[in-house]
Short mmCIF file of C-alpha atoms in Angstrom, two decimals:
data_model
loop_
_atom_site.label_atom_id
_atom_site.label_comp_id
_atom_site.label_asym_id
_atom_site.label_seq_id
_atom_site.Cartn_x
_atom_site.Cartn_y
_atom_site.Cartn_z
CA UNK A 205 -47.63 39.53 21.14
CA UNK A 206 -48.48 35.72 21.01
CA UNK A 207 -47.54 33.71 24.69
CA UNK A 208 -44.29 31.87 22.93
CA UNK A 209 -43.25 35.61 21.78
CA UNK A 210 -43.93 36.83 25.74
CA UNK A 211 -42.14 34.23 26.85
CA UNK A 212 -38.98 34.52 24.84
CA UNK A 213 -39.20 38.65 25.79
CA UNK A 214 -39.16 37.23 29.76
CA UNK A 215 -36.55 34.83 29.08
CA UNK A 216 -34.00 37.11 27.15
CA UNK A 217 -34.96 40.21 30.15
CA UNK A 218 -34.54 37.68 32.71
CA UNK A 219 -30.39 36.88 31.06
CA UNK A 220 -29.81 40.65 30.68
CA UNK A 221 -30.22 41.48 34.38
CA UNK A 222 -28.52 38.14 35.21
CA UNK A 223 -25.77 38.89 33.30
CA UNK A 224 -25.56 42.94 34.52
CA UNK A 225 -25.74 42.05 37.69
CA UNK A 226 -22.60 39.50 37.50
CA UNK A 227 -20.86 42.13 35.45
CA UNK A 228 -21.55 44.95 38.17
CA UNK A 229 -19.88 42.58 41.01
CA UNK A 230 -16.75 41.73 39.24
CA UNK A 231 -16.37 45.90 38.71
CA UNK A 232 -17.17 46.44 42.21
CA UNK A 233 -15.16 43.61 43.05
CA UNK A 234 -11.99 45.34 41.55
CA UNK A 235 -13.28 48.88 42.98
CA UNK A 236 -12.10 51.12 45.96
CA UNK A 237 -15.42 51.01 47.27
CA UNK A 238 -14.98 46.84 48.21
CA UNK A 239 -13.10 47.52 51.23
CA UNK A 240 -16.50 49.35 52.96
CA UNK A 241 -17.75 45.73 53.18
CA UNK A 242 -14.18 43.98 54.38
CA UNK A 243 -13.81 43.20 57.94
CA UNK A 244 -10.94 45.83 59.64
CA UNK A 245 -7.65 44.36 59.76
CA UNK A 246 -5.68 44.19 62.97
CA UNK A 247 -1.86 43.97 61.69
CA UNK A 248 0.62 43.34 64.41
CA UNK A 249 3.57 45.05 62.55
CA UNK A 250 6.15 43.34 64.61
CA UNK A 251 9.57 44.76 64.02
CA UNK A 252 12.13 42.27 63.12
CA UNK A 253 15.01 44.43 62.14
CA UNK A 254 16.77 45.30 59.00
CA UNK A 255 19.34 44.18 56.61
CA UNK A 256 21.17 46.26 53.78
CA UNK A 257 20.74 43.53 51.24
CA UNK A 258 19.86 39.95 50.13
CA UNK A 259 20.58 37.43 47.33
CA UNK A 260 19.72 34.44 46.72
CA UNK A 261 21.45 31.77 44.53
CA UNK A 262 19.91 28.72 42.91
CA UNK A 263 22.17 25.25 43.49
CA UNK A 264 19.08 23.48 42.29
CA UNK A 265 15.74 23.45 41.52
CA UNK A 266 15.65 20.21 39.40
CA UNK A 267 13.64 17.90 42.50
CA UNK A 268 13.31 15.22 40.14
CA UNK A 269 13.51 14.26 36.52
CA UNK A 270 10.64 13.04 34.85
CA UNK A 271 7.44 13.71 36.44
CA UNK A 272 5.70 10.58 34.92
CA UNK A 273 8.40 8.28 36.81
CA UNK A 274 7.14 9.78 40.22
CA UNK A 275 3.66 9.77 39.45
CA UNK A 276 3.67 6.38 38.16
CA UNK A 277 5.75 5.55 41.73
CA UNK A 278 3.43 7.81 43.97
CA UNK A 279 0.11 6.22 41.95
CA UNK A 280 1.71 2.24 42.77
CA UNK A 281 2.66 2.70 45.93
CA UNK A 282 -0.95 4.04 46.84
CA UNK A 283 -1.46 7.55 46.05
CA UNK A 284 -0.11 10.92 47.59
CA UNK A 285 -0.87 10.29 51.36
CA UNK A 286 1.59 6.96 51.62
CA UNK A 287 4.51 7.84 53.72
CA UNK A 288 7.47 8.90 51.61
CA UNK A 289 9.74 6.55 53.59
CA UNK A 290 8.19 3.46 52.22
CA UNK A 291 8.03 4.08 48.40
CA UNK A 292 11.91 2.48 48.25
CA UNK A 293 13.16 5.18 46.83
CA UNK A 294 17.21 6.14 47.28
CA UNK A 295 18.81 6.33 50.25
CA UNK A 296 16.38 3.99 51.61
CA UNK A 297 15.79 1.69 48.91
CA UNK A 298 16.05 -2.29 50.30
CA UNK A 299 15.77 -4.11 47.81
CA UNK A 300 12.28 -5.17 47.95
CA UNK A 301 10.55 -2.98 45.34
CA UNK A 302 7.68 -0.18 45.01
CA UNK A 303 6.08 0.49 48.30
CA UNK A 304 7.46 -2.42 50.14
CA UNK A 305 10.27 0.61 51.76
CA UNK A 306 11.66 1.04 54.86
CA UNK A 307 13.90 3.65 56.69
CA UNK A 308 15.27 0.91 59.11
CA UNK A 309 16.17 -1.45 56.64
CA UNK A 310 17.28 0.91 54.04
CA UNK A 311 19.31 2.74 56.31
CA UNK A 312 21.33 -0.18 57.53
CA UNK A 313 22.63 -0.53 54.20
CA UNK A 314 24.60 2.33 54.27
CA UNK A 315 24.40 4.18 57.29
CA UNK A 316 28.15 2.67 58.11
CA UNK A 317 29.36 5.17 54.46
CA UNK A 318 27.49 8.46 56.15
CA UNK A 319 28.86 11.07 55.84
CA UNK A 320 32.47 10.91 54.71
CA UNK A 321 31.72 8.09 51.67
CA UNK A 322 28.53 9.40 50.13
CA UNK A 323 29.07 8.61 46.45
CA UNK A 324 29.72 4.91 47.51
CA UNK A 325 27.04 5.37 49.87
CA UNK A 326 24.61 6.00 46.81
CA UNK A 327 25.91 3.02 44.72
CA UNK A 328 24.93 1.07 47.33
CA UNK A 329 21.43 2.55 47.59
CA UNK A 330 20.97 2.88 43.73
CA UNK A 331 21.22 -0.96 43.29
CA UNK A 332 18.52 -1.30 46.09
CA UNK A 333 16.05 1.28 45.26
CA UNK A 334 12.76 1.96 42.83
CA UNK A 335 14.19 4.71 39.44
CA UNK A 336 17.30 6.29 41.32
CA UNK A 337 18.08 7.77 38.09
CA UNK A 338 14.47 10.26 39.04
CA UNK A 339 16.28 11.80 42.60
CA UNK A 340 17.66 15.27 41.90
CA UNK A 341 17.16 18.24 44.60
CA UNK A 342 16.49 21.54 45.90
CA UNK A 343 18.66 23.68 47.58
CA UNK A 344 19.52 27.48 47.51
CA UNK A 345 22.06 29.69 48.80
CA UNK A 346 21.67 33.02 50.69
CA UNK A 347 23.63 35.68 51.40
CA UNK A 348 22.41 38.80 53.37
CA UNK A 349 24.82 41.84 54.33
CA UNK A 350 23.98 42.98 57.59
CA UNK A 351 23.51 47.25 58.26
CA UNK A 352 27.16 46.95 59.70
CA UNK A 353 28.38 45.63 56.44
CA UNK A 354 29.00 42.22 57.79
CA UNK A 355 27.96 39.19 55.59
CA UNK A 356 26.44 36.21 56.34
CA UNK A 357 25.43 33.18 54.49
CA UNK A 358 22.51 30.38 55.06
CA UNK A 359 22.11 27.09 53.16
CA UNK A 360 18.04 26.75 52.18
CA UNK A 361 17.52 22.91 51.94
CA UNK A 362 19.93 20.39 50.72
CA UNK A 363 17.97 18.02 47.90
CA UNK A 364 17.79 14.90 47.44
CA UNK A 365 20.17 12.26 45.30
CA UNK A 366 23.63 12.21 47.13
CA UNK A 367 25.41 12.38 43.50
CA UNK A 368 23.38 15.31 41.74
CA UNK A 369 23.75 17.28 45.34
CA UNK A 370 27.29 16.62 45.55
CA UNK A 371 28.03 17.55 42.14
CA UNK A 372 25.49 20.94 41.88
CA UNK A 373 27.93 21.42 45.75
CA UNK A 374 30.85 21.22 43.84
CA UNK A 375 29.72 23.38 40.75
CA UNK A 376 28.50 26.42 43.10
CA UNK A 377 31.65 25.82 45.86
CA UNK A 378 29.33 24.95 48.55
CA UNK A 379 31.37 22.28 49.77
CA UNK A 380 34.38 24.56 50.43
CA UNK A 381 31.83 26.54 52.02
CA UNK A 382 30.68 24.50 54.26
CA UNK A 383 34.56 23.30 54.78
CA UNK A 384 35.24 26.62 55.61
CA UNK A 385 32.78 27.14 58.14
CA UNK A 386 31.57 30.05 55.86
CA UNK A 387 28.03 28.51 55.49
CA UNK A 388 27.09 26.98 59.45
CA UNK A 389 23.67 26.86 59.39
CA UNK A 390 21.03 24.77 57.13
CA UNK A 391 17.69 25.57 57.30
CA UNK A 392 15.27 22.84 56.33
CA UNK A 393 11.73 24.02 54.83
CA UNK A 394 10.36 20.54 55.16
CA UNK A 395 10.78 17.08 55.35
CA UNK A 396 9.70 16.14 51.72
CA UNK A 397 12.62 13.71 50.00
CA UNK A 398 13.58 16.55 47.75
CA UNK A 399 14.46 18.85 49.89
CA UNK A 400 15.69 16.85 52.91
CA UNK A 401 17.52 13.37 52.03
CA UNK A 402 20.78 14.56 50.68
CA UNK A 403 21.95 15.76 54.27
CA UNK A 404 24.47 13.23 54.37
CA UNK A 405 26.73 15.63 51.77
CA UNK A 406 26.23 18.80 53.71
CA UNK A 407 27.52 16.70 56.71
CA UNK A 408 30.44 15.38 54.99
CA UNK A 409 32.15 18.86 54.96
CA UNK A 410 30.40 20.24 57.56
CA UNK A 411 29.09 17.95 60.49
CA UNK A 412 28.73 20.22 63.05
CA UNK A 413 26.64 22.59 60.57
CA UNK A 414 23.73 23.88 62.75
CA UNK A 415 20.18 22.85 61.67
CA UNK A 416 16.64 24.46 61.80
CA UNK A 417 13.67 22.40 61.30
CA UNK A 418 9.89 22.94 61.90
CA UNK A 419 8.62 20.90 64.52
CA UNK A 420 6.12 18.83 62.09
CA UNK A 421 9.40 16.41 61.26
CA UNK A 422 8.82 12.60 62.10
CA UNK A 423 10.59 10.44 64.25
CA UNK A 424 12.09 9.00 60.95
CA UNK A 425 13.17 12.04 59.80
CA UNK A 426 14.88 13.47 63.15
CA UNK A 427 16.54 9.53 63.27
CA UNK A 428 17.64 10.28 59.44
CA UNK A 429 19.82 13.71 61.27
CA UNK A 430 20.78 11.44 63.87
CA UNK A 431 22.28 8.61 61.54
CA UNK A 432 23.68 10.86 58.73
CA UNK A 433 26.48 12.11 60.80
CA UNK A 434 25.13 15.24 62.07
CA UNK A 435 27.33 16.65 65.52
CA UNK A 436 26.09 20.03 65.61
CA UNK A 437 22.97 21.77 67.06
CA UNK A 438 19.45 20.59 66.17
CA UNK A 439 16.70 23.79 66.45
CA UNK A 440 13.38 22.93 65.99
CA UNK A 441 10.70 25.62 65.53
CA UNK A 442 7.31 26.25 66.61
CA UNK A 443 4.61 27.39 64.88
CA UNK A 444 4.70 31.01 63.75
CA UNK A 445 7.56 33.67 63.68
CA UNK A 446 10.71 32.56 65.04
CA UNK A 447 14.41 35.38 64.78
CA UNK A 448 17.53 34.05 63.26
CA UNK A 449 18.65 37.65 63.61
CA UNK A 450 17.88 41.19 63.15
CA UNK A 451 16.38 41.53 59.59
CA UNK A 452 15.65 37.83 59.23
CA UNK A 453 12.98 35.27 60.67
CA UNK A 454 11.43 32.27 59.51
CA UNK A 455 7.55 31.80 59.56
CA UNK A 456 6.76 28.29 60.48
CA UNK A 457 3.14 26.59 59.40
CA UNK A 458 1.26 23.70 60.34
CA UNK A 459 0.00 21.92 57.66
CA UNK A 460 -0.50 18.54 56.05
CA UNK A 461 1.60 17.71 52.75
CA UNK A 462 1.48 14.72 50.30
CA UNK A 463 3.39 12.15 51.59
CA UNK A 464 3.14 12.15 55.20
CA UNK A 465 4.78 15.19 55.81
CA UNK A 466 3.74 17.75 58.24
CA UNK A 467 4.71 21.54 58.15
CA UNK A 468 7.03 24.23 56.50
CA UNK A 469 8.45 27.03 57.65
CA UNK A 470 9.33 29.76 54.80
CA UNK A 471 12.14 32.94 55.59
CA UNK A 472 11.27 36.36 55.39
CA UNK A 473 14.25 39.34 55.23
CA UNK A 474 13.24 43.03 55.80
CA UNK A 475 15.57 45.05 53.21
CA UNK A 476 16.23 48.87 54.84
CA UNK A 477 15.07 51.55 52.47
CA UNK A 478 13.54 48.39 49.89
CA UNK A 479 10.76 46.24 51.46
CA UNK A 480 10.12 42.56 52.05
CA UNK A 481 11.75 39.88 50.57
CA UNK A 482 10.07 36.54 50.90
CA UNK A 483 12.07 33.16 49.99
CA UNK A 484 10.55 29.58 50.07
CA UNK A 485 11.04 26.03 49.91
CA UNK A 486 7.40 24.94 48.30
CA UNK A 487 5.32 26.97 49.79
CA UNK A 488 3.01 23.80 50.78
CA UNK A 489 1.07 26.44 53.49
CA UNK A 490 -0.23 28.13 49.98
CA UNK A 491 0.48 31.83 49.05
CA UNK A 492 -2.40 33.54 50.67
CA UNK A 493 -1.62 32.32 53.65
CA UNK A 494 2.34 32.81 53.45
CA UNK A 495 1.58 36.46 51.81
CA UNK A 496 -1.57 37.12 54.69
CA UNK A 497 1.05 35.89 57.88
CA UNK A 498 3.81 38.56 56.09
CA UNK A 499 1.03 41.17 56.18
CA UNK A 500 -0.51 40.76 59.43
CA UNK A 501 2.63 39.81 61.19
CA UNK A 502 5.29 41.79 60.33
CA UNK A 503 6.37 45.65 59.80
CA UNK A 504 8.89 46.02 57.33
CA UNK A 505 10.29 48.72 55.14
CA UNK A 506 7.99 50.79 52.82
CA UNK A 507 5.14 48.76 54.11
CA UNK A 508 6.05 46.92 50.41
CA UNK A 509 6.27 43.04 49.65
CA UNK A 510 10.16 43.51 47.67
CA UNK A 511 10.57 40.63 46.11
CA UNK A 512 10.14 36.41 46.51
CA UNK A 513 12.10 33.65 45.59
CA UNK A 514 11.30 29.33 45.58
CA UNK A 515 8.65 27.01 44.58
CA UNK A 516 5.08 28.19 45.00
CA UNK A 517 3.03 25.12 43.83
CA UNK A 518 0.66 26.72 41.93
CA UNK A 519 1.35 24.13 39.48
CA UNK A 520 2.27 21.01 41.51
CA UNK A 521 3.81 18.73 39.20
CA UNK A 522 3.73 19.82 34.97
CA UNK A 523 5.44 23.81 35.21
#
């Protein structure tokens, strides 16, 4: 065998075991035997209760329009860390253009409308603000029925544009709902635009609704409860589990989001005899760790994840 011919033999030996070897740990990887080298897990298996039953109804899931028109804004203004409150988008829109925003003086433009004259509130802000047209909203409805046979109902974020809120409200009958006093508590996931800014038209049928927020919200956000009407009770969350009754917590989690915006807190419900049903607003804390906190955290039925509903952001922007 010549040296170039010994070498080539070394070379193409060398790529074989290289190659085995990588295909041996992606086998093992998916194998029983992976868990001897996994450090033991300590599960706390607290026991939140039960319900009988849980559904969930999209009122929207359209945030925004076009996702070019809010990555050209967010890419303008500075890039994802600039504080949402300054882009000049609706309600807080002054007048001034991209970036040059702010809650103070885009609030005093309408904060005299909020809550009872939201659609003229929005005319106002439309006229002052950077592609109003982009604002939609997320919000979702849920209804549990309790072991008793009781039901209850929860409003999961309320969106963003006043309009598109008011008329996806009108379309599901959340605003004789809320008139009704058969929806009286709103639980915010986060402070992000979409999910947060159309308050104002929960509060115009229902301003005593009670609210649940994480404790990450700024002081412009907490003002922006404040000066939308709201008359009812403000609870703000800590980090971690925290009951809203038997069968039903939310899991709050620090973490920084794009636009200055700080935390999330995600619900879990424990269905009797089904498992656990996990329901989000985007899910900013990542799915490991909202699927990991379930898992080490919390006992619930069948020791099986059930089902999951909401945004997940494993595609941010384009799915």
């Amino acid at each position: 065998m010549t040296n170039e011919a010994r070498r080539d033999f070394i070379k193409g030996g060398a790529a074989g075991i290289g190659l085995g070897a990588l295909a041996s740990m992606g086998i093992f990887s998916y194998s029983p035997a992976r868990a001897l080298f996994m450090p033991d897990e300590v599960r706390k298996m607290k026991d939140f209760g039960a319900i009988k039953s849980v559904e969930v109804t999209n009122i929207s899931e359209t945030s925004w329009f076009d996702n070019s028109a809010l990555m050209g804004d967010i890419k303008g203004a500075g890039g994802l860390l600039v504080d949402q409150y300054l882009f000049n988008w609706p309600p807080f829109g002054n007048g001034k253009g991209l970036a040059k925003g702010s809650y103070k003086e885009g609030m005093e433009k309408i904060k005299h409308l909020l809550p009872d004259k939201v659609d003229e509130a929005w005319e106002v802000t439309k006229a002052l603000s950077v592609n109003p047209d982009n604002a939609g909203g997320y919000a979702a409805l849920i209804e549990i029925e309790r072991l008793n046979g009781e039901k209850k109902k929860y409003l999961l974020d309320c969106g963003w544009s006043y309009k598109w809120m008011h008329e996806c409200f009108k379309r599901e009958g959340i605003d004789k709902m809320l008139s009704s006093g058969e929806i009286d508590t709103l639980i915010l996931s986060h402070e992000h635009f979409d999910h947060f800014w159309g308050l104002p038209v929960v509060l115009k049928y229902k301003p005593d609704i009670k609210i649940i927020i994480h404790e990450g919200f700024y002081p412009e956000g907490r003002q922006y409860i404040k000066d939308s009407g709201h008359k009812g009770e403000l609870v703000v969350f800590k980090k971690g589990r925290n009951e809203i009754e038997p069968g039903v917590c939310t899991f709050c989690y620090d973490c920084p989001i794009i636009s200055r915006v700080f935390g999330e807190q995600s619900i879990f419900v424990n269905v009797k005899d089904k498992g656990l049903v996990s329901i989000t607003g985007c899910c900013h804390q990542g799915i490991i760790t909202f699927s990991d906190s379930a898992y080490k955290e919390l006992k619930y039925d069948n020791d099986q994840m059930y089902g999951i509903y909401g945004g997940l952001h494993i595609s941010p922007f384009d799915d």
